[in-house]
Amino acid sequence: LTWRAPKQTKVGDVITVGVDLNSGFALRGAPLRLGYDRERLALLEVREGDYFKQGQVPTNFTQNIDSGAGRADFGILRAPMSGTPGRGSVVDLTFRALAAGTAELSVRGFEPFVIGEGNPQTTLPAPLKIEVKP
């Protein structure tokens, strides 16, 4: 997993933060839990990425946003019993910058469902820091 985001923004701006995946394993889906700085960022919109939709496959995408706690939980599952390797976006989040300072986002959990044999070592990315300017 890797972040895709600007290094800085300013109060009032709207930014997109992506969580991308690169896997050699055939993955059917995964739960994903993110945390974000609710004092500096307001989550406006969530879009499912293209990773699990590869090959024009339908998916089930669920989300549970707790803006008061600064937490976003997602579940993504390919509808047929198939997996896909490769790279792509898992989720894209749109935020509005609320207050100056360093906003931090973190991946708190990611447990992919593997099709076939293999047990991928999931490395969670370091927390993302975005500098919010006044």
Steps between C-alpha positions, in 0.01 A plus 500: 500500500615851421358850536425735212455853632628856493771590753324821594177692459340806651195555719183483291654299215359167387751218443489136395692233690531155347601164641665290228585131495763299314471121544633193324229290668149450361288696749122477515446786744592645835380695799685830536501729805631856483542769761521872428547827689141619545615833644682592178315299233131449420422191291268611218486204262620142458546323167586137445823463306563287193720226649232240578292593192775389260363300208162681520403284802216627723580558866321551827631816668392596851603793713450609858617854575528625858590866452485566874777246559691571178459143377397347168443126454456337160421155369569409140420162345497383139155355430621182322735267686806635320805699588721747325870582535660824386487860604235764533302716736309343789318814613508874432395745770413866455572728796458869579784654700354655817786632712871576472755248624617152409212266414575131540328206331570135574411155374391317815416169340503314168446124468471384138305188398730287283371269226715188473810435702719756661511721802603851403695703749301819531711803574299796620637833384640750745249764607448770239569858608352790311596852596193728511597863452283788630 
